[in-house]
């Protein structure tokens, strides 16, 4: 009878080890949930960035003034007859 109890205790301990350590354990599930949460946060941030870029592209397609503004700000372009002044802070 004692051998049967000892065998059952060993089996229960083996099942507990698999529950706490190894594939499908509590630690792995917790780690995966944390990774999923981090990935969702990053996806939300990237979705917001994509929305902003989409709005900018839509604005550039629809309005000629937006293209001219970007050319002036980023490329330093000026129109014919305009004078360019560069102000330098010391």
Short mmCIF file of C-alpha atoms in Angstrom, two decimals:
data_model
loop_
_atom_site.label_atom_id
_atom_site.label_comp_id
_atom_site.label_asym_id
_atom_site.label_seq_id
_atom_site.Cartn_x
_atom_site.Cartn_y
_atom_site.Cartn_z
CA UNK A 1 0.00 0.00 0.00
CA UNK A 2 2.85 2.33 0.83
CA UNK A 3 4.36 1.69 -2.59
CA UNK A 4 1.10 2.70 -4.26
CA UNK A 5 1.00 5.97 -2.28
CA UNK A 6 4.63 6.64 -3.10
CA UNK A 7 3.93 6.04 -6.79
CA UNK A 8 0.95 8.41 -6.72
CA UNK A 9 3.00 11.11 -4.96
CA UNK A 10 5.71 10.77 -7.60
CA UNK A 11 3.15 11.01 -10.40
CA UNK A 12 1.55 14.10 -8.85
CA UNK A 13 4.97 15.72 -8.46
CA UNK A 14 5.82 14.97 -12.09
CA UNK A 15 2.56 16.55 -13.21
CA UNK A 16 3.28 19.60 -11.06
CA UNK A 17 6.77 19.98 -12.54
CA UNK A 18 5.30 20.07 -16.03
CA UNK A 19 2.76 22.64 -14.86
CA UNK A 20 5.40 25.02 -13.46
CA UNK A 21 8.35 24.38 -15.81
CA UNK A 22 8.56 23.54 -19.50
CA UNK A 23 6.36 23.98 -22.53
CA UNK A 24 2.89 25.23 -21.68
CA UNK A 25 3.85 26.12 -18.12
CA UNK A 26 2.53 29.09 -16.18
CA UNK A 27 5.80 30.96 -16.72
CA UNK A 28 5.68 30.48 -20.48
CA UNK A 29 2.02 31.49 -20.69
CA UNK A 30 2.72 34.62 -18.64
CA UNK A 31 5.69 35.47 -20.87
CA UNK A 32 3.62 35.00 -24.02
CA UNK A 33 0.81 37.20 -22.67
CA UNK A 34 3.34 39.91 -21.87
CA UNK A 35 4.82 39.65 -25.38
CA UNK A 36 1.35 39.89 -26.91
CA UNK A 37 0.58 43.02 -24.87
CA UNK A 38 3.85 44.64 -25.96
CA UNK A 39 3.18 43.77 -29.60
CA UNK A 40 -0.35 45.19 -29.42
CA UNK A 41 0.99 48.44 -27.97
CA UNK A 42 3.57 48.68 -30.74
CA UNK A 43 0.92 47.87 -33.36
CA UNK A 44 -1.32 50.65 -32.01
CA UNK A 45 1.57 53.11 -32.18
CA UNK A 46 2.38 52.07 -35.74
CA UNK A 47 -1.29 52.26 -36.75
CA UNK A 48 -1.42 55.85 -35.48
CA UNK A 49 1.74 56.65 -37.44
CA UNK A 50 0.27 55.04 -40.56
CA UNK A 51 -2.89 57.11 -40.15
CA UNK A 52 -0.84 60.28 -39.94
CA UNK A 53 1.17 59.34 -43.02
CA UNK A 54 -2.01 58.46 -44.92
CA UNK A 55 -3.50 61.86 -44.07
CA UNK A 56 -0.31 63.55 -45.24
CA UNK A 57 -0.31 61.63 -48.53
CA UNK A 58 -3.99 62.44 -49.06
CA UNK A 59 -3.24 66.12 -48.40
CA UNK A 60 -0.33 66.11 -50.86
CA UNK A 61 -2.46 64.48 -53.56
CA UNK A 62 -5.37 66.87 -53.23
CA UNK A 63 -3.77 70.26 -52.63
CA UNK A 64 -1.08 71.88 -54.76
CA UNK A 65 -0.31 74.32 -51.93
CA UNK A 66 0.81 71.48 -49.70
CA UNK A 67 3.37 70.33 -52.28
CA UNK A 68 4.65 73.90 -52.64
CA UNK A 69 4.88 74.28 -48.86
CA UNK A 70 6.93 71.08 -48.53
CA UNK A 71 9.22 72.18 -51.36
CA UNK A 72 9.81 75.52 -49.68
CA UNK A 73 10.38 74.11 -46.18
CA UNK A 74 12.39 70.98 -46.95
CA UNK A 75 14.17 71.85 -50.19
CA UNK A 76 14.53 75.61 -49.81
CA UNK A 77 12.91 76.31 -53.18
CA UNK A 78 11.78 79.84 -54.13
CA UNK A 79 9.62 81.19 -56.95
CA UNK A 80 10.76 83.43 -59.78
CA UNK A 81 10.81 87.03 -58.65
CA UNK A 82 11.15 86.15 -54.95
CA UNK A 83 14.19 87.10 -52.90
CA UNK A 84 15.64 84.61 -50.46
CA UNK A 85 16.97 85.91 -47.15
CA UNK A 86 18.90 83.63 -44.80
CA UNK A 87 18.94 84.81 -41.19
CA UNK A 88 21.70 83.26 -39.06
CA UNK A 89 21.61 83.38 -35.27
CA UNK A 90 24.99 83.79 -33.56
#
